[in-house]
Coordinates of C-alpha atoms in Angstrom, one line a residue:
X1 CA 7.1 37.7 -88.7
X2 CA 6.1 40.6 -90.8
X3 CA 8.1 40.9 -94.1
X4 CA 8.7 44.5 -93.8
X5 CA 10.4 44.8 -90.4
X6 CA 13.4 47.0 -90.3
X7 CA 16.5 45.3 -91.8
X8 CA 19.0 47.0 -89.6
X9 CA 18.0 44.9 -86.7
X10 CA 19.3 41.5 -87.1
X11 CA 16.5 39.8 -85.1
X12 CA 14.2 40.9 -87.9
X13 CA 16.2 39.9 -90.9
X14 CA 14.4 37.9 -93.5
X15 CA 16.7 37.8 -96.5
X16 CA 20.5 37.4 -97.0
X17 CA 21.1 39.4 -100.0
X18 CA 23.4 42.0 -98.5
X19 CA 26.2 42.8 -100.7
X20 CA 28.3 44.3 -98.0
X21 CA 27.6 41.9 -95.1
X22 CA 28.6 38.3 -94.4
X23 CA 26.8 35.9 -96.6
X24 CA 26.8 32.1 -96.6
X25 CA 24.8 29.8 -98.7
X26 CA 24.4 26.8 -96.5
X27 CA 21.7 25.1 -98.3
X28 CA 24.1 22.6 -100.1
X29 CA 24.9 19.3 -98.3
X30 CA 27.6 18.1 -100.7
X31 CA 30.9 20.0 -100.9
X32 CA 33.6 19.0 -103.2
X33 CA 37.1 19.3 -101.9
X34 CA 38.4 21.4 -104.7
X35 CA 35.6 23.9 -104.0
X36 CA 36.5 24.0 -100.4
X37 CA 40.2 24.4 -101.0
X38 CA 39.6 27.1 -103.6
X39 CA 37.2 28.9 -101.1
X40 CA 39.8 28.9 -98.5
X41 CA 42.7 29.9 -100.7
X42 CA 40.9 32.8 -102.3
X43 CA 39.0 34.4 -99.2
X44 CA 39.7 32.9 -96.0
X45 CA 37.1 33.3 -93.3
X46 CA 37.7 36.2 -90.9
X47 CA 34.9 35.8 -88.3
X48 CA 33.1 33.4 -86.4
X49 CA 30.3 32.8 -88.8
X50 CA 32.3 31.1 -91.4
X51 CA 32.9 27.3 -91.5
X52 CA 35.8 25.9 -89.6
X53 CA 38.9 24.5 -91.3
X54 CA 39.0 21.4 -88.9
X55 CA 35.4 20.7 -89.9
X56 CA 36.5 19.8 -93.4
X57 CA 38.6 17.0 -94.9
X58 CA 42.2 17.7 -96.1
X59 CA 43.3 17.5 -99.8
X60 CA 44.6 13.9 -99.0
X61 CA 41.1 12.8 -98.0
X62 CA 38.8 11.5 -100.8
X63 CA 35.9 13.6 -101.9
X64 CA 32.7 12.6 -100.2
X65 CA 29.4 13.9 -98.8
X66 CA 29.9 15.4 -95.4
X67 CA 27.1 14.9 -93.2
X68 CA 26.6 14.9 -89.3
X69 CA 25.9 11.5 -88.0
X70 CA 22.4 10.2 -87.0
X71 CA 21.4 10.7 -83.5
X72 CA 18.6 9.4 -81.4
X73 CA 15.5 11.6 -81.3
X74 CA 14.2 12.2 -77.7
X75 CA 11.4 14.3 -76.1
X76 CA 11.9 17.3 -73.9
X77 CA 9.6 19.9 -72.3
X78 CA 9.7 23.7 -72.5
X79 CA 10.1 24.1 -68.6
X80 CA 12.7 21.3 -68.3
X81 CA 15.3 22.4 -70.7
X82 CA 18.3 24.5 -69.9
X83 CA 17.3 27.7 -71.3
X84 CA 18.5 29.8 -68.4
X85 CA 21.5 27.7 -67.6
X86 CA 23.4 26.9 -70.9
X87 CA 26.8 27.5 -69.5
X88 CA 27.8 29.4 -72.6
X89 CA 30.9 31.3 -71.8
X90 CA 32.3 34.3 -73.7
X91 CA 35.8 35.0 -72.7
X92 CA 37.5 38.4 -72.9
X93 CA 39.7 39.2 -75.6
X94 CA 42.1 42.0 -76.5
X95 CA 41.4 42.0 -80.4
X96 CA 41.7 45.3 -82.1
X97 CA 38.6 46.2 -84.2
X98 CA 39.3 48.4 -87.1
X99 CA 36.8 49.3 -89.7
X100 CA 37.2 50.2 -93.4
X101 CA 35.5 53.2 -94.8
X102 CA 31.8 52.8 -94.9
X103 CA 32.0 49.5 -93.2
X104 CA 29.9 50.4 -90.1
X105 CA 27.0 50.3 -92.5
X106 CA 27.2 46.5 -93.1
X107 CA 27.8 45.1 -89.7
X108 CA 24.0 45.1 -89.0
X109 CA 23.3 42.9 -92.2
X110 CA 24.9 39.6 -90.9
X111 CA 22.8 36.7 -92.0
X112 CA 22.4 33.0 -91.5
X113 CA 21.4 30.2 -93.8
X114 CA 18.7 31.4 -96.1
X115 CA 16.2 28.8 -94.7
X116 CA 16.3 30.1 -91.2
X117 CA 15.2 33.7 -89.9
X118 CA 16.8 34.9 -86.6
X119 CA 14.9 36.5 -84.0
X120 CA 15.9 38.3 -80.6
X121 CA 13.5 37.4 -77.8
X122 CA 12.8 40.5 -75.5
X123 CA 14.8 38.9 -72.9
X124 CA 17.7 38.9 -75.3
X125 CA 17.7 35.2 -76.3
X126 CA 18.6 34.5 -79.8
X127 CA 16.4 31.8 -81.7
X128 CA 15.8 30.9 -85.2
X129 CA 12.7 29.9 -87.2
X130 CA 12.2 28.0 -90.3
X131 CA 8.9 27.2 -92.1
X132 CA 8.8 24.0 -94.1
X133 CA 6.4 22.0 -96.2
X134 CA 4.2 25.0 -97.3
X135 CA 3.9 26.0 -93.7
X136 CA 2.8 22.7 -92.1
X137 CA 6.0 22.4 -90.0
X138 CA 7.4 25.5 -88.3
X139 CA 10.8 24.7 -86.8
X140 CA 12.2 26.6 -83.8
X141 CA 15.6 26.3 -82.1
X142 CA 17.9 28.3 -79.8
X143 CA 20.9 26.7 -81.2
X144 CA 23.5 29.2 -82.9
X145 CA 22.9 28.6 -86.6
X146 CA 25.4 31.3 -87.4
X147 CA 27.7 28.3 -87.3
X148 CA 27.7 25.8 -90.2
X149 CA 28.1 22.7 -88.1
X150 CA 24.8 23.4 -86.2
X151 CA 22.9 24.2 -89.4
X152 CA 23.9 20.8 -90.9
X153 CA 23.0 19.1 -87.6
X154 CA 19.7 20.7 -87.4
X155 CA 19.0 19.8 -91.1
X156 CA 19.7 16.2 -90.4
X157 CA 17.3 16.4 -87.4
X158 CA 14.5 17.7 -89.7
X159 CA 15.1 15.0 -92.1
X160 CA 14.9 12.3 -89.6
X161 CA 11.9 14.0 -87.8
X162 CA 9.8 14.4 -90.9
X163 CA 10.5 10.8 -91.9
X164 CA 9.2 9.6 -88.5
X165 CA 6.2 12.1 -88.6
X166 CA 5.1 10.8 -92.2
X167 CA 5.2 7.2 -90.6
X168 CA 3.1 8.4 -87.8
X169 CA 0.6 10.1 -90.2
X170 CA -0.4 6.9 -91.9
X171 CA -2.1 6.0 -88.6
X172 CA -2.7 9.2 -86.8
X173 CA -3.5 12.4 -88.4
X174 CA -1.1 15.3 -87.8
X175 CA -2.3 19.0 -87.3
X176 CA -2.4 21.1 -90.4
X177 CA 0.1 23.3 -88.8
X178 CA 2.6 22.3 -86.0
X179 CA 5.6 24.1 -84.4
X180 CA 8.5 21.8 -83.7
X181 CA 11.3 22.9 -81.2
X182 CA 14.5 21.2 -81.6
X183 CA 17.7 21.3 -79.5
X184 CA 21.1 19.8 -80.6
X185 CA 22.6 19.7 -77.0
X186 CA 20.2 19.5 -74.3
X187 CA 21.5 18.6 -70.7
X188 CA 25.0 17.9 -72.3
X189 CA 23.5 14.8 -74.2
X190 CA 25.5 14.8 -77.5
X191 CA 24.1 11.5 -78.7
X192 CA 20.5 12.7 -79.1
X193 CA 18.3 15.5 -80.6
X194 CA 15.6 16.9 -78.3
X195 CA 12.2 18.0 -79.5
X196 CA 8.5 18.7 -78.7
X197 CA 5.7 19.7 -80.9
X198 CA 3.0 22.4 -80.7
X199 CA -0.6 22.3 -82.2
X200 CA -1.2 26.1 -82.7
X201 CA -4.9 25.5 -83.6
X202 CA -5.7 23.6 -80.3
X203 CA -3.1 25.4 -78.2
X204 CA -1.6 22.0 -77.2
X205 CA 1.8 20.5 -76.9
X206 CA 2.5 17.0 -77.9
X207 CA 5.0 14.5 -79.2
X208 CA 5.1 11.9 -81.9
X209 CA 6.7 9.5 -79.4
X210 CA 5.4 7.9 -76.2
X211 CA 5.7 10.2 -73.4
X212 CA 5.6 9.8 -69.6
X213 CA 4.0 12.7 -67.7
X214 CA 4.3 11.2 -64.2
X215 CA 6.8 13.8 -63.2
X216 CA 4.1 16.5 -64.0
X217 CA 1.6 14.8 -61.8
X218 CA 4.2 14.7 -59.0
X219 CA 4.6 18.3 -59.2
X220 CA 1.2 18.7 -57.4
X221 CA 1.6 15.5 -55.4
X222 CA -0.7 13.3 -57.5
X223 CA -3.6 14.1 -59.9
X224 CA -7.0 12.2 -59.7
X225 CA -7.6 11.9 -63.4
X226 CA -5.5 12.1 -66.6
X227 CA -7.7 15.0 -67.7
X228 CA -6.3 17.3 -64.9
X229 CA -2.9 17.1 -66.7
X230 CA -4.4 19.4 -69.2
X231 CA -3.5 22.5 -67.1
X232 CA -0.1 21.2 -66.9
X233 CA 0.2 20.8 -70.6
X234 CA -1.4 24.3 -70.9
X235 CA 1.4 25.7 -68.8
X236 CA 4.1 24.2 -71.1
X237 CA 2.2 25.5 -74.1
X238 CA 2.4 29.0 -72.8
X239 CA 6.0 28.8 -71.7
X240 CA 6.6 27.7 -75.4
X241 CA 4.8 30.9 -76.7
X242 CA 6.5 33.0 -74.2
X243 CA 9.9 31.7 -75.5
X244 CA 9.1 32.2 -79.3
X245 CA 6.8 35.0 -79.7
X246 CA 7.6 36.8 -82.9
X247 CA 5.7 34.5 -85.2
X248 CA 2.8 34.1 -83.0
X249 CA -0.6 35.8 -83.2
X250 CA -2.8 37.1 -80.4
X251 CA -6.4 36.4 -80.9
X252 CA -9.1 38.6 -79.3
X253 CA -10.3 35.9 -77.1
X254 CA -7.0 35.6 -75.4
X255 CA -6.9 39.2 -74.4
X256 CA -10.5 39.0 -73.3
X257 CA -9.6 36.0 -71.2
X258 CA -6.5 37.6 -69.6
X259 CA -8.7 40.7 -68.7
X260 CA -11.7 38.5 -67.4
X261 CA -9.2 36.5 -65.1
X262 CA -7.5 39.7 -63.9
X263 CA -10.9 41.3 -63.0
X264 CA -12.0 38.1 -61.3
X265 CA -8.7 38.1 -59.2
X266 CA -9.1 41.7 -58.2
X267 CA -12.7 41.2 -57.1
X268 CA -11.9 38.0 -55.2
X269 CA -8.8 39.7 -53.5
X270 CA -11.0 42.6 -52.2
X271 CA -14.0 40.5 -51.1
X272 CA -12.3 37.4 -49.5
X273 CA -9.6 37.0 -46.7
X274 CA -8.4 33.6 -48.1
X275 CA -8.6 34.1 -51.8
X276 CA -6.6 31.8 -54.0
X277 CA -5.7 34.6 -56.1
X278 CA -1.8 34.7 -56.5
X279 CA -2.1 38.5 -56.2
X280 CA -3.2 41.0 -53.6
X281 CA -5.9 43.5 -54.3
X282 CA -3.4 46.3 -55.3
X283 CA -1.4 44.0 -57.5
X284 CA -4.5 42.5 -59.0
X285 CA -6.0 46.1 -59.9
X286 CA -2.6 46.8 -61.6
X287 CA -3.1 43.7 -63.5
X288 CA -6.5 44.9 -64.7
X289 CA -4.9 48.0 -66.1
X290 CA -1.9 46.0 -67.7
X291 CA -4.6 43.8 -69.5
X292 CA -6.1 46.9 -71.1
X293 CA -2.6 48.1 -72.3
X294 CA -2.2 44.6 -73.8
X295 CA -5.2 45.1 -75.9
X296 CA -3.9 48.3 -77.2
X297 CA -0.6 46.9 -77.9
X298 CA -2.2 44.1 -79.9
X299 CA -3.0 46.6 -82.5
X300 CA 0.7 47.9 -82.6
X301 CA 2.8 45.9 -85.1
X302 CA 6.2 46.8 -84.0
X303 CA 5.4 45.8 -80.3
X304 CA 3.8 42.5 -81.2
X305 CA 6.3 40.1 -80.0
X306 CA 6.5 42.0 -76.6
X307 CA 2.7 41.8 -76.2
X308 CA 2.8 38.1 -76.9
X309 CA 5.3 37.5 -74.3
X310 CA 3.4 39.5 -71.7
X311 CA 0.1 37.7 -72.5
X312 CA 1.8 34.4 -72.6
X313 CA 3.6 35.0 -69.2
X314 CA 0.3 35.9 -67.5
X315 CA -1.4 32.8 -68.9
X316 CA 1.5 30.7 -67.3
X317 CA 0.4 32.1 -64.0
X318 CA -3.3 31.6 -64.5
X319 CA -3.2 28.0 -65.6
X320 CA -0.5 27.1 -63.0
X321 CA -2.9 28.4 -60.3
X322 CA -5.7 26.0 -61.8
X323 CA -3.3 23.2 -61.9
X324 CA -2.3 23.4 -58.4
X325 CA -5.7 24.1 -56.9
X326 CA -7.3 21.1 -59.0
X327 CA -9.7 23.4 -61.0
X328 CA -12.6 21.5 -62.3
X329 CA -12.0 18.4 -60.1
X330 CA -14.3 17.2 -57.4
X331 CA -13.1 18.6 -54.1
X332 CA -11.1 21.5 -55.7
X333 CA -9.4 24.0 -53.4
X334 CA -11.6 26.8 -53.0
X335 CA -9.7 28.9 -50.4
X336 CA -6.2 29.4 -49.7
X337 CA -6.3 27.9 -46.2
X338 CA -8.2 24.7 -47.5
X339 CA -6.3 21.3 -47.5
X340 CA -7.5 19.0 -50.1
X341 CA -5.0 16.2 -48.9
X342 CA -6.5 16.0 -45.4
X343 CA -3.1 15.9 -43.8
X344 CA -3.8 18.7 -41.1
X345 CA -1.4 18.0 -38.3
X346 CA -2.3 17.9 -34.6
X347 CA -0.3 19.7 -32.1
X348 CA 2.5 17.7 -30.7
X349 CA 3.2 17.3 -27.0
X350 CA 6.4 19.2 -27.5
X351 CA 4.8 22.5 -28.6
X352 CA 1.8 22.2 -26.1
X353 CA 4.2 22.1 -23.2
X354 CA 6.4 24.9 -24.3
X355 CA 3.9 27.2 -25.8
X356 CA 2.4 28.5 -22.5
X357 CA 5.9 29.3 -21.3
X358 CA 6.4 31.6 -24.5
X359 CA 3.0 33.3 -24.1
X360 CA 1.4 31.1 -26.8
X361 CA 3.4 33.0 -29.5
X362 CA 4.2 29.7 -31.2
X363 CA 0.7 28.8 -31.7
X364 CA 0.0 32.1 -33.5
X365 CA 3.0 31.8 -35.7
X366 CA 2.4 28.1 -36.3
X367 CA -1.2 28.8 -37.4
X368 CA 0.0 31.5 -39.7
X369 CA 2.7 29.1 -41.3
X370 CA 0.1 26.3 -41.8
X371 CA -2.3 28.7 -43.5
X372 CA 0.5 29.8 -45.8
X373 CA 2.1 26.3 -46.3
X374 CA -1.0 24.1 -47.1
X375 CA -0.4 20.8 -48.9
X376 CA 3.1 21.8 -49.7
X377 CA 2.1 24.8 -51.8
X378 CA 2.9 28.4 -51.1
X379 CA 1.2 31.5 -52.5
X380 CA 3.7 34.4 -52.9
X381 CA 1.4 37.2 -51.8
X382 CA 0.5 35.9 -48.3
X383 CA 4.0 34.7 -47.8
X384 CA 5.4 38.1 -48.6
X385 CA 2.9 39.8 -46.4
X386 CA 3.8 37.4 -43.5
X387 CA 7.4 38.0 -43.8
X388 CA 6.9 41.8 -44.1
X389 CA 4.9 41.7 -41.0
X390 CA 7.6 39.5 -39.2
X391 CA 10.3 42.2 -40.1
X392 CA 8.2 45.0 -38.6
X393 CA 7.6 43.0 -35.4
X394 CA 11.2 42.1 -35.0
X395 CA 12.2 45.6 -35.6
X396 CA 10.0 47.0 -32.9
X397 CA 11.0 44.2 -30.4
X398 CA 14.6 45.1 -30.9
X399 CA 13.8 48.8 -30.3
X400 CA 11.9 47.8 -27.0
X401 CA 14.8 45.6 -26.0
X402 CA 17.2 48.5 -26.3
X403 CA 15.1 50.6 -24.0
X404 CA 14.8 47.8 -21.5
X405 CA 18.5 47.2 -21.6
X406 CA 19.1 50.9 -21.0
X407 CA 16.7 51.0 -18.2
X408 CA 18.2 47.9 -16.6
X409 CA 21.6 49.2 -16.6
X410 CA 20.4 52.4 -15.1
X411 CA 18.4 50.6 -12.5
X412 CA 21.7 48.8 -11.5
X413 CA 23.4 52.2 -10.8
X414 CA 21.0 53.0 -8.0
X415 CA 22.7 53.0 -4.7
X416 CA 19.7 51.2 -2.9
X417 CA 19.8 48.4 -5.5
X418 CA 23.6 47.9 -5.9
X419 CA 26.0 49.7 -3.6
X420 CA 28.8 51.7 -5.2
X421 CA 31.2 49.7 -3.0
X422 CA 29.7 46.6 -4.7
X423 CA 28.8 43.3 -3.0
X424 CA 30.8 42.2 -0.1
X425 CA 32.9 39.0 -0.5
X426 CA 31.3 35.8 0.5
X427 CA 27.7 37.3 0.1
X428 CA 25.0 36.7 -2.5
X429 CA 23.9 39.4 -4.7
X430 CA 20.5 41.1 -3.5
X431 CA 17.4 39.6 -5.2
X432 CA 16.8 42.8 -7.2
X433 CA 20.2 42.8 -8.7
X434 CA 19.8 39.1 -9.7
X435 CA 16.3 39.8 -11.2
X436 CA 17.9 42.7 -13.2
X437 CA 20.8 40.7 -14.5
X438 CA 18.3 37.8 -15.6
X439 CA 16.4 40.6 -17.4
X440 CA 19.5 41.9 -19.1
X441 CA 20.5 38.2 -20.4
X442 CA 17.0 37.6 -21.7
X443 CA 16.8 40.7 -23.4
X444 CA 20.0 40.5 -25.1
X445 CA 19.3 37.1 -26.1
X446 CA 16.1 38.0 -27.7
X447 CA 17.8 41.0 -29.4
X448 CA 20.5 38.9 -31.0
X449 CA 17.9 36.1 -32.2
X450 CA 15.7 39.1 -33.6
X451 CA 18.5 40.6 -35.5
X452 CA 19.7 37.3 -37.0
X453 CA 16.1 36.4 -38.1
X454 CA 15.7 39.9 -39.5
X455 CA 18.7 39.6 -41.4
X456 CA 18.0 36.0 -42.8
X457 CA 14.4 37.0 -44.0
X458 CA 15.4 40.4 -45.4
X459 CA 16.7 38.2 -48.4
X460 CA 13.6 36.1 -48.6
X461 CA 11.0 39.0 -48.6
X462 CA 11.0 39.5 -52.4
X463 CA 11.8 36.0 -53.3
X464 CA 9.6 33.7 -55.4
X465 CA 6.9 31.4 -54.1
X466 CA 9.1 28.6 -55.1
X467 CA 12.0 29.8 -52.9
X468 CA 9.5 30.1 -50.0
X469 CA 8.2 26.5 -50.8
X470 CA 11.8 25.2 -50.7
X471 CA 12.5 27.2 -47.4
X472 CA 9.4 25.9 -45.7
X473 CA 10.0 22.3 -46.9
X474 CA 13.5 22.3 -45.5
X475 CA 12.2 23.6 -42.2
X476 CA 9.3 21.1 -42.0
X477 CA 9.7 18.0 -39.7
X478 CA 8.1 14.6 -40.7
X479 CA 6.1 14.5 -37.6
X480 CA 6.2 18.0 -35.9
X481 CA 5.8 20.0 -39.2
X482 CA 6.6 23.6 -38.7
X483 CA 6.5 23.7 -34.9
X484 CA 10.3 24.3 -34.6
X485 CA 10.2 27.3 -37.0
X486 CA 7.1 28.7 -35.1
X487 CA 9.0 28.5 -31.8
X488 CA 12.1 30.2 -33.3
X489 CA 10.0 33.0 -34.7
X490 CA 8.3 33.5 -31.3
X491 CA 11.7 33.8 -29.3
X492 CA 12.3 37.5 -29.7
X493 CA 8.9 38.4 -28.4
X494 CA 8.9 35.7 -25.6
X495 CA 12.3 36.5 -24.4
X496 CA 11.6 40.2 -24.4
X497 CA 8.4 39.4 -22.4
X498 CA 10.4 37.5 -19.8
X499 CA 13.0 40.2 -19.6
X500 CA 10.3 42.7 -18.8
X501 CA 8.8 40.4 -16.2
X502 CA 12.2 40.0 -14.7
X503 CA 12.8 43.8 -14.5
X504 CA 9.3 44.1 -13.1
X505 CA 10.3 41.7 -10.4
X506 CA 13.4 43.5 -9.7
X507 CA 11.3 47.0 -9.4
X508 CA 8.9 45.1 -7.2
X509 CA 11.4 43.8 -4.8
X510 CA 13.1 47.2 -4.5
X511 CA 9.8 49.0 -4.0
X512 CA 8.7 46.4 -1.3
X513 CA 11.7 46.8 0.8
X514 CA 10.2 48.0 4.1
X515 CA 13.7 48.8 5.6
X516 CA 14.5 51.2 2.8
X517 CA 11.2 52.7 1.9
X518 CA 9.4 53.0 5.2
X519 CA 5.8 51.7 5.9
X520 CA 3.7 54.3 4.1
X521 CA 5.5 54.1 0.7
X522 CA 5.8 50.3 0.9
X523 CA 2.0 50.0 1.3
X524 CA 1.5 52.3 -1.6
X525 CA 3.9 50.4 -3.8
X526 CA 2.3 47.1 -2.6
X527 CA -1.1 48.2 -3.7
X528 CA 0.1 49.5 -7.1
X529 CA 2.1 46.4 -7.7
X530 CA -0.8 44.2 -6.8
X531 CA -3.1 46.0 -9.3
X532 CA -0.5 45.7 -12.1
X533 CA -0.3 41.9 -11.5
X534 CA -4.0 41.6 -11.5
X535 CA -4.3 43.4 -14.9
X536 CA -1.5 41.4 -16.3
X537 CA -3.2 38.2 -15.1
X538 CA -6.4 39.2 -16.6
X539 CA -4.8 40.0 -19.9
X540 CA -3.0 36.7 -20.0
X541 CA -6.3 34.8 -19.2
X542 CA -7.9 36.4 -22.3
X543 CA -5.1 35.0 -24.3
X544 CA -5.0 31.7 -22.7
X545 CA -8.8 31.0 -23.2
X546 CA -8.7 30.3 -26.9
X547 CA -5.8 28.0 -26.6
X548 CA -7.3 25.9 -23.7
X549 CA -10.3 23.9 -24.8
X550 CA -11.3 22.6 -21.3
X551 CA -11.8 26.2 -20.0
X552 CA -15.6 26.4 -19.9
X553 CA -15.9 29.6 -18.2
X554 CA -15.7 32.9 -20.0
X555 CA -13.4 35.9 -19.1
X556 CA -16.2 38.1 -18.0
X557 CA -17.5 35.4 -15.9
X558 CA -14.1 35.0 -14.2
X559 CA -13.7 38.8 -13.6
X560 CA -17.1 39.8 -12.6
X561 CA -19.6 38.4 -10.1
X562 CA -22.4 36.4 -11.5
X563 CA -25.1 39.1 -10.6
X564 CA -23.1 41.7 -12.6
X565 CA -22.3 39.7 -15.5
X566 CA -26.1 38.4 -16.0
X567 CA -27.6 39.8 -19.1
X568 CA -31.2 41.4 -18.9
X569 CA -33.9 39.1 -20.4
X570 CA -35.5 40.3 -23.6
X571 CA -39.1 39.0 -24.3
X572 CA -39.2 37.1 -27.5
X573 CA -35.3 37.2 -28.2
X574 CA -32.3 35.9 -26.5
X575 CA -28.6 35.9 -27.5
X576 CA -27.4 32.9 -28.8
X577 CA -24.4 30.9 -27.5
X578 CA -21.0 31.7 -29.2
X579 CA -20.4 29.5 -32.2
X580 CA -24.0 28.2 -32.5
X581 CA -24.9 30.3 -35.6
X582 CA -23.3 32.7 -37.9
X583 CA -24.4 36.1 -38.8
X584 CA -24.2 38.2 -42.1
X585 CA -21.7 40.9 -42.1
X586 CA -20.3 42.7 -45.1
X587 CA -17.5 45.1 -45.4
X588 CA -14.9 46.0 -48.0
X589 CA -12.5 43.2 -46.9
X590 CA -14.7 40.1 -46.6
X591 CA -18.2 38.6 -46.8
X592 CA -18.7 36.4 -43.6
X593 CA -21.6 35.2 -41.4
X594 CA -20.7 35.1 -37.8
X595 CA -23.6 36.4 -35.6
X596 CA -27.4 36.2 -35.7
X597 CA -30.3 36.3 -33.2
X598 CA -32.5 33.3 -32.8
X599 CA -36.2 33.5 -32.0
X600 CA -37.9 31.5 -29.4
X601 CA -38.8 28.7 -29.4
X602 CA -37.0 27.7 -32.7
X603 CA -33.3 26.9 -32.5
X604 CA -32.6 27.2 -36.2
X605 CA -30.6 30.1 -37.8
X606 CA -32.2 32.5 -40.1
X607 CA -30.6 35.2 -42.0

């Protein structure tokens, strides 16, 4: 932290020499009873920064050195401590705050112990920094060192830690400069001090105790080698830099690295449909611009801490992607749809039986979900894109359902369908009426399901990838995977389609009623109805063909006679069968190879 930062912001205070503010010299560890009694008699404390009366012995107690008890020293991690859930309560009070003349000039100069410097993180978190042993140890803590008991406790930790570190240094060389985070009360453990260390030169987190990182490997399922945990440790390191930024430095290679990765993500997103980039192409381009601004902020002294937080947060994203995609390992994940665990599920009999009755909509949803949820990993960009598309589809289907419901109700009002006098007793309803009522029930059911799903996912659209992974993990079955969720997502469309088919049936029954329409109109309606059914069947066949592997005939072979569908022969060239070779096509979205001509008599592909 720069020595000439403004003194009126308590997060940048360095000295504690204010004549008008509250000052406490907490460097002494031995307090005599008469000194304590005199201090409280002459100027009793009036704010929360003074020592508490209950923390000191009474006059009847013998004079002795007051030190907190020694606790156990335990390891912790930047990502596994309760930074965002410390359960600190600030109750309301009805205190009257009055200021003496000119006193408002001094309330900005509140100081803590002279060995510690307070900082205010850009998020608002208060933390303290202290440099010891000629800069070899830099201690950091988020405990409230405006309270004396915490200062005494942290000093006892430093004494115990440095003694242990010196013993370790006899066999293992310590870094020339290391940062040590300490916490007095982590996870409500009052019997231990928690810590971790950081080597700033090597940008690495470490401990002076034996540490078990099995939990880190389990975050990605497992790791093939111990070396791959480097990315997990890098993630912890950048989280630490993000939490404690104001004494950090931003080297030029860090900004260059951030900009280079941003440009690569932007390029990969624009040229690949299954990029592992955590951002879409629009966000990736914004990231490139942001990297340029970071380079400018690096030169600005007063925005230094904010630039450090921004760069460190981006680095956490970058190293986390490498950790989850097994970068640098044999068999690394190179595309978003690639499974490196080899646990691709086969379709169960359940979905294979029910999917045709739902117009194969579950198959489409299941494929999309499996491409998003690969090896238990979810990328936020494709998930948000998929959920947004779902919302749009469900909204359109609800609108179509509303139109169909209105049409069905109006159709029931036609006298030839349902007489105004109603259905006579002991008689069944006409088939057209039954088909219309079935259409109404199916359409209303699809509308209700679509509204419920839209309401549920409206909250998930902008949620994090972790929330999406938790959601899909809860919906995933041990043997059937995400099949049930895919069926649920397809119900609004499928029920709407069945409702339309039922309404079409009721229309057909009414139009083919010879006794009502007469011969000529009935024939015309029959021909029209037959053509409509033929086009529907042909359309269904085009959708069924990709899902039925046993169908060897192509759609055009089914529709047209063989003498019409036969291709003219071209000397020297012939069209290859579908799927034999791949061509080279380029566009702004992807670079693929799907189609190529082969020459006679060779069967090999050439580009």
